[in-house]
Amino acid sequence: MIARTLTTVAVALAATCGTAVAQVHYHDDGNPWHQRANGGPDAEVPGWYYNLGITGLRAELVDDAPTHLVVRHVFAKTPADGKVKIGDHVVGADGADFETPHRNGYGMDVFGPTGPILDFANALERAQTKTGKGKLRLALLRDGKRIEVTLDVGREYGAFSPTFPAECDKSEKILDELLDWLVERQGDNGSWGLEPRDTFAPLALLASGEKKYMAAVEKNVRFHAANTTTTHEREGLLNWRYMSAAIVMSEYYLATHEKWVLPELQEVYDFLAWSQYMDLSQVNPRVKETHPQDWPKDAEQQHGGWGHNPGFEGYGPIAMLTGQGALAFSLMAHCGIEVDRAKLDAAYAFLERGSGDNGYVWYADSRGGGPDDWADMGRTGAAGIANLLAPYRDRAYRERALEHAAVIGMHPESFPDTHGSPVMGMGYAALAANADPKAFRSLMDANRWWFALSQCADGSFYYQPNRDNAGYGADSRLSATAVTAFVLSIPKKSLHVFGKPFSE
């Protein structure tokens, strides 16, 4: 059943993407392949390559062998150690050669893993089933000669169920391991180091409902409280920090009703209400010098949005932050914070102006393409979950949320390749798709390969190469592990962003 499902996905993706020309956008200057991690478990790897699941292999995609995976690193004490060598070309798996060429680039026609990446993922999944007996057979080209090796990948994890992450033993086992892994790597100050991780890690731990994780969750909530004030700061990427704080603290308050959280939430609300761009008087005069093309042409342009900094700095408000701002205001309203409806609806209006006829949300509040165009889905995800949790009864909010969910389900291929922060894009796209069971199933099925291949031999998850080729470093496994734990927790419906009903 697993193999049949994966094959169906592969055929569907190939059909929608036309002639194959991988998920990663690689360049003539060597990016991303020559990028190095400056620390952590990946520092020994000579570049940023695809992780091939629990095998211990890292591979590069090359133009002159588009159906091959070129081995660039083998981790010690993994199934591939001693059997596969650096420089080997993996040309087939599970008794079949790879036949579909990989694709390179970023955009509608090249998103997705079609080619040897997907074929390898399918084979690895099958090998971990009862039928596969825990053995992964690989065909290699080594020094011009074809050889075959068998890797003992075991059946400890098995394969993902057709309904994963729901009703899936593999998902549950992985999630249990990842939650413990995250607690072990929480900083002394309660943080995991960056806003995406300080959103997804504590929420995944909170969603578990297990008392043993609550100390770590509270520690992170107090970190957020200590790092958000009513002081009108202006330096740094402030709004990302306050959005993360609002979302985590709101879910924590709704779960625990600890009274000390409310005044901290009020401070966060006051800051975000101040930092939201609502008037031309907030435009920093320096914009005319640094980003003259982005100076608002009228009072409505980018009205109601948030950018990296308070007011209107640089190129102004963007949809990814505005979606999080609308979600933050919605959650805080459900906590009892008095939210100015005019400000919240201005944020929703910003997102609606930036949405195409198909529900896809573009970079800011102007539509960047035709009615059927789309790209990465993080912004659409943030807008979708914000509308779904609107604190008002108007049907229009839910209708917009379902439009956003539908387009994510129609075009799930860009899931791990979002502009700026693929990790953040993955988390929000999954949340929005979850509003529509059909869309969520489509998203998970199309990206089963990512979950199969991103898992490392030590159990952590890996930040695969992506469009921006940014974020690969000492903590890259921490980012991927946090969002994986978060996505695998969604079926629990134990958080409001996961579908838990509000009690008002």
Tab-separated table of C-alpha atoms in Angstrom, residues 10-481:
chain	number	residue	atom	x	y	z
A	10	ALA	CA	5.322	10.360	-8.209
A	11	VAL	CA	3.235	9.889	-11.346
A	12	ALA	CA	0.974	12.797	-10.409
A	13	LEU	CA	3.871	15.125	-9.804
A	14	ALA	CA	5.561	14.165	-13.037
A	15	ALA	CA	2.366	14.749	-14.952
A	16	THR	CA	1.841	18.216	-13.525
A	17	CYS	CA	5.397	19.365	-14.014
A	18	GLY	CA	5.998	18.496	-17.655
A	19	THR	CA	9.401	17.497	-18.929
A	20	ALA	CA	11.849	16.854	-16.109
A	21	VAL	CA	14.766	19.220	-16.136
A	22	ALA	CA	15.591	18.795	-8.072
A	23	GLN	CA	13.821	20.471	-5.508
A	24	VAL	CA	16.985	22.444	-4.850
A	25	HIS	CA	17.964	25.449	-6.947
A	26	TYR	CA	21.655	24.931	-7.609
A	27	HIS	CA	23.914	27.321	-9.473
A	28	ASP	CA	26.997	27.483	-11.680
A	29	ASP	CA	29.003	29.053	-8.848
A	30	GLY	CA	28.674	25.876	-6.798
A	31	ASN	CA	25.849	26.915	-4.496
A	32	PRO	CA	24.507	25.242	-2.477
A	33	TRP	CA	26.800	22.258	-2.764
A	34	HIS	CA	29.984	23.973	-1.544
A	35	GLN	CA	28.398	25.525	1.561
A	36	ARG	CA	29.711	24.131	4.848
A	37	ALA	CA	28.189	23.852	8.303
A	38	ASN	CA	30.445	25.627	10.791
A	39	GLY	CA	29.576	23.296	13.636
A	40	GLY	CA	27.303	20.540	14.791
A	41	PRO	CA	26.998	17.019	13.397
A	42	ASP	CA	27.194	18.226	9.783
A	43	ALA	CA	30.501	20.087	10.128
A	44	GLU	CA	32.342	17.021	8.814
A	45	VAL	CA	30.361	17.078	5.558
A	46	PRO	CA	32.174	18.929	2.725
A	47	GLY	CA	29.015	20.669	1.496
A	48	TRP	CA	25.272	21.076	1.698
A	49	TYR	CA	23.958	17.904	0.095
A	50	TYR	CA	20.788	15.856	0.169
A	51	ASN	CA	20.425	13.597	3.177
A	52	LEU	CA	19.342	10.121	2.057
A	53	GLY	CA	17.459	9.141	5.171
A	54	ILE	CA	18.858	6.859	7.844
A	55	THR	CA	21.393	5.336	5.426
A	56	GLY	CA	24.092	7.818	6.439
A	57	LEU	CA	24.573	9.028	2.854
A	58	ARG	CA	24.750	12.576	1.538
A	59	ALA	CA	24.407	13.074	-2.210
A	60	GLU	CA	24.725	15.767	-4.859
A	61	LEU	CA	22.659	16.215	-8.026
A	62	VAL	CA	24.717	16.839	-11.131
A	63	ASP	CA	23.801	17.959	-14.642
A	64	ASP	CA	25.801	15.350	-16.565
A	65	ALA	CA	24.186	12.423	-14.710
A	66	PRO	CA	20.583	13.518	-14.081
A	67	THR	CA	19.379	10.069	-13.022
A	68	HIS	CA	22.227	9.528	-10.545
A	69	LEU	CA	22.826	10.476	-6.926
A	70	VAL	CA	26.529	11.253	-6.491
A	71	VAL	CA	27.759	10.291	-3.016
A	72	ARG	CA	29.727	13.091	-1.332
A	73	HIS	CA	29.782	11.886	2.286
A	74	VAL	CA	29.192	8.727	4.319
A	75	PHE	CA	28.706	9.037	8.072
A	76	ALA	CA	30.580	6.574	10.245
A	77	LYS	CA	28.674	3.801	12.000
A	78	THR	CA	25.650	4.094	9.700
A	79	PRO	CA	24.156	1.447	7.374
A	80	ALA	CA	26.180	2.771	4.404
A	81	ASP	CA	29.518	2.871	6.222
A	82	GLY	CA	31.980	0.409	4.667
A	83	LYS	CA	29.635	-0.402	1.779
A	84	VAL	CA	29.268	2.860	-0.141
A	85	LYS	CA	32.213	5.109	-0.956
A	86	ILE	CA	32.561	8.819	-1.640
A	87	GLY	CA	32.353	9.327	-5.381
A	88	ASP	CA	30.033	6.375	-5.977
A	89	HIS	CA	27.022	7.050	-8.178
A	90	VAL	CA	23.792	5.552	-6.850
A	91	VAL	CA	21.992	4.550	-10.057
A	92	GLY	CA	19.188	2.383	-8.704
A	93	ALA	CA	17.508	0.950	-5.637
A	94	ASP	CA	15.354	-2.011	-4.726
A	95	GLY	CA	16.220	-3.796	-7.963
A	96	ALA	CA	15.242	-0.969	-10.332
A	97	ASP	CA	17.420	1.657	-11.998
A	98	PHE	CA	16.495	5.319	-11.658
A	99	GLU	CA	15.009	6.399	-14.973
A	100	THR	CA	13.431	9.821	-14.423
A	101	PRO	CA	15.885	12.764	-14.573
A	102	HIS	CA	16.011	15.149	-11.634
A	103	ARG	CA	14.893	18.752	-11.955
A	104	ASN	CA	16.696	21.957	-11.026
A	105	GLY	CA	15.258	25.324	-10.164
A	106	TYR	CA	12.549	27.204	-8.366
A	107	GLY	CA	9.039	27.645	-9.731
A	108	MET	CA	5.826	25.978	-10.790
A	109	ASP	CA	7.420	23.800	-13.447
A	110	VAL	CA	10.288	22.428	-11.377
A	111	PHE	CA	9.091	22.156	-7.773
A	112	GLY	CA	9.071	18.679	-6.288
A	113	PRO	CA	11.368	15.671	-5.918
A	114	THR	CA	10.638	13.897	-9.198
A	115	GLY	CA	13.618	11.774	-10.203
A	116	PRO	CA	16.209	9.814	-8.217
A	117	ILE	CA	15.390	11.669	-4.978
A	118	LEU	CA	11.802	10.407	-4.994
A	119	ASP	CA	12.786	6.978	-6.261
A	120	PHE	CA	15.327	6.573	-3.456
A	121	ALA	CA	12.756	7.683	-0.854
A	122	ASN	CA	10.241	5.127	-2.131
A	123	ALA	CA	12.838	2.347	-2.003
A	124	LEU	CA	13.957	3.298	1.508
A	125	GLU	CA	10.366	3.229	2.744
A	126	ARG	CA	9.747	-0.195	1.219
A	127	ALA	CA	12.971	-1.573	2.683
A	128	GLN	CA	11.801	-0.726	6.202
A	129	THR	CA	8.585	-2.745	5.914
A	130	LYS	CA	8.005	-6.403	6.760
A	131	THR	CA	8.179	-7.236	3.063
A	132	GLY	CA	11.442	-5.343	2.653
A	133	LYS	CA	12.986	-7.201	5.618
A	134	GLY	CA	14.994	-4.111	6.592
A	135	LYS	CA	17.317	-4.468	3.592
A	136	LEU	CA	17.916	-1.698	1.036
A	137	ARG	CA	19.542	-2.900	-2.181
A	138	LEU	CA	21.490	-0.248	-4.091
A	139	ALA	CA	23.024	-0.308	-7.547
A	140	LEU	CA	26.248	1.713	-7.732
A	141	LEU	CA	28.690	2.849	-10.373
A	142	ARG	CA	32.206	2.808	-8.911
A	143	ASP	CA	35.208	3.559	-11.108
A	144	GLY	CA	33.114	2.801	-14.165
A	145	LYS	CA	31.978	-0.594	-12.904
A	146	ARG	CA	28.489	-1.500	-11.749
A	147	ILE	CA	28.234	-3.142	-8.351
A	148	GLU	CA	25.401	-3.899	-5.956
A	149	VAL	CA	25.366	-3.525	-2.184
A	150	THR	CA	22.756	-4.146	0.475
A	151	LEU	CA	22.321	-1.776	3.410
A	152	ASP	CA	20.830	-3.008	6.676
A	153	VAL	CA	18.388	-0.159	7.424
A	154	GLY	CA	16.335	-2.270	9.805
A	155	ARG	CA	12.625	-2.273	10.548
A	156	GLU	CA	12.762	-0.219	13.732
A	157	TYR	CA	10.743	2.611	12.198
A	158	GLY	CA	8.843	0.805	9.477
A	159	ALA	CA	7.119	2.906	6.828
A	160	PHE	CA	4.696	5.790	7.111
A	161	SER	CA	1.058	4.740	7.014
A	162	PRO	CA	-1.233	5.934	4.200
A	163	THR	CA	-2.824	8.310	6.737
A	164	PHE	CA	0.402	9.630	8.233
A	165	PRO	CA	0.986	11.450	10.503
A	166	ALA	CA	-2.393	10.283	11.882
A	167	GLU	CA	-2.798	6.621	12.866
A	168	CYS	CA	0.829	5.996	12.038
A	169	ASP	CA	3.177	4.016	14.273
A	170	LYS	CA	6.244	5.432	12.543
A	171	SER	CA	5.093	9.011	13.067
A	172	GLU	CA	4.401	8.353	16.752
A	173	LYS	CA	7.781	6.724	17.312
A	174	ILE	CA	9.614	9.542	15.565
A	175	LEU	CA	7.645	12.189	17.433
A	176	ASP	CA	8.400	10.652	20.829
A	177	GLU	CA	12.112	10.648	20.026
A	178	LEU	CA	12.110	14.189	18.655
A	179	LEU	CA	10.366	15.694	21.678
A	180	ASP	CA	13.024	14.270	23.990
A	181	TRP	CA	15.717	15.425	21.555
A	182	LEU	CA	14.349	18.986	21.608
A	183	VAL	CA	14.222	19.168	25.409
A	184	GLU	CA	17.858	18.069	25.595
A	185	ARG	CA	18.857	20.948	23.293
A	186	GLN	CA	16.860	23.765	24.861
A	187	GLY	CA	19.050	26.661	25.916
A	188	ASP	CA	19.521	27.639	29.543
A	189	ASN	CA	17.442	30.770	28.868
A	190	GLY	CA	14.540	28.678	27.535
A	191	SER	CA	15.151	29.436	23.876
A	192	TRP	CA	16.035	27.220	20.933
A	193	GLY	CA	17.834	30.126	19.268
A	194	LEU	CA	15.631	31.450	16.456
A	195	GLU	CA	11.984	32.471	16.080
A	196	PRO	CA	10.834	29.503	13.959
A	197	ARG	CA	12.285	27.071	16.490
A	198	ASP	CA	10.937	29.145	19.387
A	199	THR	CA	7.497	28.768	17.813
A	200	PHE	CA	7.408	25.163	16.688
A	201	ALA	CA	9.480	23.433	19.401
A	202	PRO	CA	7.463	24.638	22.423
A	203	LEU	CA	4.147	24.150	20.617
A	204	ALA	CA	5.053	20.567	19.709
A	205	LEU	CA	5.976	19.893	23.334
A	206	LEU	CA	2.780	21.548	24.572
A	207	ALA	CA	0.696	19.579	22.063
A	208	SER	CA	1.931	16.289	23.499
A	209	GLY	CA	-0.073	16.880	26.664
A	210	GLU	CA	2.653	15.145	28.660
A	211	LYS	CA	3.544	16.627	32.034
A	212	LYS	CA	7.211	15.758	31.626
A	213	TYR	CA	7.525	18.418	28.929
A	214	MET	CA	5.651	21.247	30.647
A	215	ALA	CA	8.706	22.596	32.458
A	216	ALA	CA	10.457	23.076	29.113
A	217	VAL	CA	7.365	24.741	27.640
A	218	GLU	CA	7.006	27.145	30.577
A	219	LYS	CA	10.709	27.935	30.393
A	220	ASN	CA	10.265	28.970	26.757
A	221	VAL	CA	7.134	30.997	27.519
A	222	ARG	CA	9.028	32.894	30.213
A	223	PHE	CA	11.818	33.475	27.697
A	224	HIS	CA	9.279	35.032	25.344
A	225	ALA	CA	7.851	37.147	28.151
A	226	ALA	CA	11.295	38.429	29.124
A	227	ASN	CA	12.137	39.364	25.545
A	228	THR	CA	8.962	41.280	24.697
A	229	THR	CA	8.038	44.589	26.286
A	230	THR	CA	5.995	47.692	25.554
A	231	THR	CA	9.199	49.614	24.904
A	232	HIS	CA	9.115	50.966	21.391
A	233	GLU	CA	12.208	49.222	20.098
A	234	ARG	CA	13.156	49.808	16.478
A	235	GLU	CA	16.399	47.951	15.795
A	236	GLY	CA	16.590	44.366	14.588
A	237	LEU	CA	13.967	42.085	13.081
A	238	LEU	CA	11.632	42.802	15.957
A	239	ASN	CA	8.267	41.817	14.603
A	240	TRP	CA	9.320	38.186	14.066
A	241	ARG	CA	10.187	37.947	17.753
A	242	TYR	CA	6.895	39.452	18.920
A	243	MET	CA	4.802	37.309	16.560
A	244	SER	CA	6.425	34.142	17.876
A	245	ALA	CA	5.897	35.286	21.467
A	246	ALA	CA	2.223	36.095	20.893
A	247	ILE	CA	1.432	32.729	19.313
A	248	VAL	CA	3.284	30.567	21.841
A	249	MET	CA	2.142	32.518	24.891
A	250	SER	CA	-1.481	32.495	23.705
A	251	GLU	CA	-1.588	28.724	23.210
A	252	TYR	CA	0.117	28.268	26.575
A	253	TYR	CA	-2.407	30.515	28.327
A	254	LEU	CA	-5.370	28.776	26.669
A	255	ALA	CA	-3.963	25.424	27.834
A	256	THR	CA	-3.052	26.422	31.402
A	257	HIS	CA	-4.941	29.662	32.212
A	258	GLU	CA	-1.970	30.805	34.249
A	259	LYS	CA	-2.833	34.391	35.145
A	260	TRP	CA	0.723	35.738	34.997
A	261	VAL	CA	0.677	35.243	31.223
A	262	LEU	CA	-2.103	37.771	30.523
A	263	PRO	CA	-0.214	40.975	31.384
A	264	GLU	CA	2.733	39.666	29.363
A	265	LEU	CA	0.404	39.075	26.427
A	266	GLN	CA	-0.967	42.571	26.817
A	267	GLU	CA	2.549	43.951	26.424
A	268	VAL	CA	3.017	41.947	23.250
A	269	TYR	CA	-0.306	43.156	21.892
A	270	ASP	CA	0.522	46.785	22.684
A	271	PHE	CA	3.806	46.483	20.817
A	272	LEU	CA	2.312	44.783	17.763
A	273	ALA	CA	-0.566	47.257	17.627
A	274	TRP	CA	2.028	50.043	17.605
A	275	SER	CA	4.339	48.366	15.107
A	276	GLN	CA	1.586	47.596	12.565
A	277	TYR	CA	1.728	49.960	9.593
A	278	MET	CA	-1.525	51.961	9.496
A	279	ASP	CA	-0.654	55.473	8.359
A	280	LEU	CA	1.671	57.317	5.967
A	281	SER	CA	3.124	59.194	8.920
A	282	GLN	CA	4.807	55.916	9.976
A	283	VAL	CA	6.920	55.731	6.823
A	284	ASN	CA	10.570	56.285	7.693
A	285	PRO	CA	11.942	59.136	5.530
A	286	ARG	CA	15.044	57.043	4.833
A	287	VAL	CA	12.906	54.808	2.624
A	288	LYS	CA	13.123	57.443	-0.107
A	289	GLU	CA	16.886	56.941	-0.134
A	290	THR	CA	17.213	53.210	0.539
A	291	HIS	CA	14.117	51.825	-1.212
A	292	PRO	CA	12.584	54.653	-3.283
A	293	GLN	CA	10.625	52.196	-5.409
A	294	ASP	CA	8.790	50.989	-2.302
A	295	TRP	CA	7.580	54.375	-1.046
A	296	PRO	CA	3.777	53.958	-0.728
A	297	LYS	CA	1.934	55.459	-3.658
A	298	ASP	CA	-1.218	56.019	-1.611
A	299	ALA	CA	-2.604	55.540	1.910
A	300	GLU	CA	-3.909	52.036	1.173
A	301	GLN	CA	-0.728	50.500	-0.179
A	302	GLN	CA	0.609	48.013	2.415
A	303	HIS	CA	-1.860	49.444	4.935
A	304	GLY	CA	-2.524	47.052	7.812
A	305	GLY	CA	0.622	44.993	7.382
A	306	TRP	CA	3.781	44.283	9.308
A	307	GLY	CA	7.336	44.292	8.026
A	308	HIS	CA	10.551	43.227	9.708
A	309	ASN	CA	10.562	46.395	11.825
A	310	PRO	CA	7.902	48.671	13.321
A	311	GLY	CA	6.052	50.996	11.002
A	312	PHE	CA	7.368	51.136	7.469
A	313	GLU	CA	11.074	50.372	7.139
A	314	GLY	CA	12.899	49.434	3.967
A	315	TYR	CA	10.551	47.746	1.525
A	316	GLY	CA	7.670	47.785	3.996
A	317	PRO	CA	5.144	45.206	5.220
A	318	ILE	CA	5.109	41.658	3.851
A	319	ALA	CA	2.479	38.933	3.775
A	320	MET	CA	4.407	36.332	5.783
A	321	LEU	CA	4.583	38.591	8.811
A	322	THR	CA	1.115	40.032	8.307
A	323	GLY	CA	-0.378	36.542	8.338
A	324	GLN	CA	1.377	35.853	11.621
A	325	GLY	CA	0.215	39.218	12.949
A	326	ALA	CA	-3.409	38.427	12.150
A	327	LEU	CA	-2.993	35.013	13.792
A	328	ALA	CA	-1.370	36.605	16.844
A	329	PHE	CA	-4.213	39.116	17.238
A	330	SER	CA	-6.799	36.353	16.784
A	331	LEU	CA	-5.270	34.102	19.417
A	332	MET	CA	-4.821	36.974	21.850
A	333	ALA	CA	-8.471	37.928	21.374
A	334	HIS	CA	-9.461	34.380	22.306
A	335	CYS	CA	-7.334	34.805	25.445
A	336	GLY	CA	-9.381	37.839	26.452
A	337	ILE	CA	-7.043	40.590	25.252
A	338	GLU	CA	-9.065	43.483	23.824
A	339	VAL	CA	-8.027	43.585	20.168
A	340	ASP	CA	-8.846	46.577	17.999
A	341	ARG	CA	-11.021	45.059	15.274
A	342	ALA	CA	-10.136	47.807	12.826
A	343	LYS	CA	-6.472	46.844	13.104
A	344	LEU	CA	-7.146	43.135	12.769
A	345	ASP	CA	-9.419	43.587	9.788
A	346	ALA	CA	-6.814	45.866	8.198
A	347	ALA	CA	-4.402	42.941	8.413
A	348	TYR	CA	-6.963	40.607	6.852
A	349	ALA	CA	-7.568	43.151	4.094
A	350	PHE	CA	-3.824	43.304	3.403
A	351	LEU	CA	-3.774	39.521	2.974
A	352	GLU	CA	-6.842	39.549	0.775
A	353	ARG	CA	-5.329	42.203	-1.494
A	354	GLY	CA	-2.268	40.012	-1.880
A	355	SER	CA	-4.249	36.863	-2.691
A	356	GLY	CA	-4.700	35.646	-6.237
A	357	ASP	CA	-8.010	34.397	-7.555
A	358	ASN	CA	-6.864	30.892	-6.672
A	359	GLY	CA	-6.206	31.770	-2.996
A	360	TYR	CA	-2.422	31.899	-3.314
A	361	VAL	CA	-0.845	34.724	-1.267
A	362	TRP	CA	1.924	36.721	-2.890
A	363	TYR	CA	4.836	38.528	-1.247
A	364	ALA	CA	3.005	41.691	-0.195
A	365	ASP	CA	-0.449	43.154	-0.764
A	366	SER	CA	-0.316	43.212	-4.537
A	367	ARG	CA	-0.867	40.181	-6.716
A	368	GLY	CA	2.358	39.147	-8.347
A	369	GLY	CA	1.086	36.856	-11.091
A	370	GLY	CA	-1.855	35.519	-13.011
A	371	PRO	CA	-4.995	33.911	-11.561
A	372	ASP	CA	-3.489	30.427	-11.706
A	373	ASP	CA	0.085	31.253	-10.721
A	374	TRP	CA	1.653	30.122	-7.444
A	375	ALA	CA	4.994	29.482	-5.777
A	376	ASP	CA	6.011	28.570	-2.211
A	377	MET	CA	3.118	28.286	0.235
A	378	GLY	CA	4.329	29.673	3.580
A	379	ARG	CA	2.555	33.018	3.182
A	380	THR	CA	-0.626	31.287	2.057
A	381	GLY	CA	-0.381	29.049	5.117
A	382	ALA	CA	-0.010	31.962	7.538
A	383	ALA	CA	-2.984	33.726	5.951
A	384	GLY	CA	-5.047	30.545	6.029
A	385	ILE	CA	-4.622	29.735	9.705
A	386	ALA	CA	-5.101	33.415	10.632
A	387	ASN	CA	-8.453	33.485	8.853
A	388	LEU	CA	-9.486	30.106	10.231
A	389	LEU	CA	-9.009	31.293	13.834
A	390	ALA	CA	-10.573	34.744	13.377
A	391	PRO	CA	-12.359	35.729	16.590
A	392	TYR	CA	-15.451	36.836	14.656
A	393	ARG	CA	-18.408	34.846	13.382
A	394	ASP	CA	-18.442	36.217	9.824
A	395	ARG	CA	-18.393	33.317	7.345
A	396	ALA	CA	-16.018	35.223	5.057
A	397	TYR	CA	-13.021	34.404	7.261
A	398	ARG	CA	-13.578	30.646	7.111
A	399	GLU	CA	-14.302	30.795	3.400
A	400	ARG	CA	-10.978	32.526	2.790
A	401	ALA	CA	-9.236	29.972	5.037
A	402	LEU	CA	-10.628	27.135	2.936
A	403	GLU	CA	-9.526	28.863	-0.277
A	404	HIS	CA	-5.990	29.082	1.082
A	405	ALA	CA	-6.108	25.423	2.184
A	406	ALA	CA	-7.361	24.323	-1.216
A	407	VAL	CA	-4.563	25.944	-3.207
A	408	ILE	CA	-1.968	24.396	-0.874
A	409	GLY	CA	-3.546	21.004	-1.536
A	410	MET	CA	-3.594	21.610	-5.274
A	411	HIS	CA	0.093	22.555	-5.380
A	412	PRO	CA	1.867	20.770	-2.508
A	413	GLU	CA	5.238	20.382	-4.221
A	414	SER	CA	6.874	23.547	-2.830
A	415	PHE	CA	6.367	22.516	0.813
A	416	PRO	CA	10.063	22.391	1.881
A	417	ASP	CA	11.223	25.218	-0.376
A	418	THR	CA	9.748	28.451	1.001
A	419	HIS	CA	11.425	31.817	0.520
A	420	GLY	CA	13.339	33.120	3.540
A	421	SER	CA	12.633	30.330	6.034
A	422	PRO	CA	11.607	26.954	4.596
A	423	VAL	CA	11.081	25.735	8.160
A	424	MET	CA	8.556	28.482	8.883
A	425	GLY	CA	6.868	27.937	5.541
A	426	MET	CA	6.463	24.231	6.204
A	427	GLY	CA	4.868	24.773	9.597
A	428	TYR	CA	2.338	27.334	8.428
A	429	ALA	CA	1.480	25.560	5.176
A	430	ALA	CA	0.679	22.411	7.153
A	431	LEU	CA	-1.493	24.362	9.606
A	432	ALA	CA	-3.561	25.967	6.870
A	433	ALA	CA	-3.931	22.752	4.856
A	434	ASN	CA	-5.205	21.036	7.997
A	435	ALA	CA	-8.438	23.056	7.674
A	436	ASP	CA	-9.341	20.840	4.712
A	437	PRO	CA	-8.694	17.080	5.143
A	438	LYS	CA	-8.311	16.613	1.389
A	439	ALA	CA	-5.708	19.381	1.160
A	440	PHE	CA	-3.773	18.090	4.172
A	441	ARG	CA	-3.719	14.572	2.725
A	442	SER	CA	-2.418	15.931	-0.573
A	443	LEU	CA	0.324	17.914	1.188
A	444	MET	CA	1.498	14.957	3.256
A	445	ASP	CA	1.395	12.449	0.394
A	446	ALA	CA	3.360	14.700	-1.949
A	447	ASN	CA	6.025	15.286	0.691
A	448	ARG	CA	6.329	11.834	2.199
A	449	TRP	CA	9.728	11.740	0.481
A	450	TRP	CA	10.947	14.682	2.599
A	451	PHE	CA	10.054	13.001	5.894
A	452	ALA	CA	11.602	9.725	4.705
A	453	LEU	CA	14.873	11.310	3.570
A	454	SER	CA	15.327	14.081	6.148
A	455	GLN	CA	15.525	11.631	9.035
A	456	CYS	CA	19.173	11.042	9.927
A	457	ALA	CA	20.767	7.908	11.336
A	458	ASP	CA	20.893	9.519	14.801
A	459	GLY	CA	17.133	10.182	14.730
A	460	SER	CA	17.304	13.943	14.201
A	461	PHE	CA	15.951	15.620	11.066
A	462	TYR	CA	17.990	17.477	8.478
A	463	TYR	CA	17.556	20.799	6.727
A	464	GLN	CA	17.574	19.753	3.065
A	465	PRO	CA	18.889	22.168	0.393
A	466	ASN	CA	16.291	24.709	-0.716
A	467	ARG	CA	15.643	27.772	-2.848
A	468	ASP	CA	17.389	30.408	-0.779
A	469	ASN	CA	20.263	28.122	0.165
A	470	ALA	CA	20.370	29.838	3.536
A	471	GLY	CA	20.172	28.508	7.049
A	472	TYR	CA	22.460	25.529	6.721
A	473	GLY	CA	24.769	25.590	9.732
A	474	ALA	CA	25.533	24.213	13.167
A	475	ASP	CA	21.865	24.373	14.179
A	476	SER	CA	20.244	23.285	10.919
A	477	ARG	CA	19.156	19.928	12.329
A	478	LEU	CA	17.523	21.745	15.217
A	479	SER	CA	15.371	23.751	12.814
A	480	ALA	CA	14.271	20.744	10.782
A	481	THR	CA	13.655	18.660	13.894
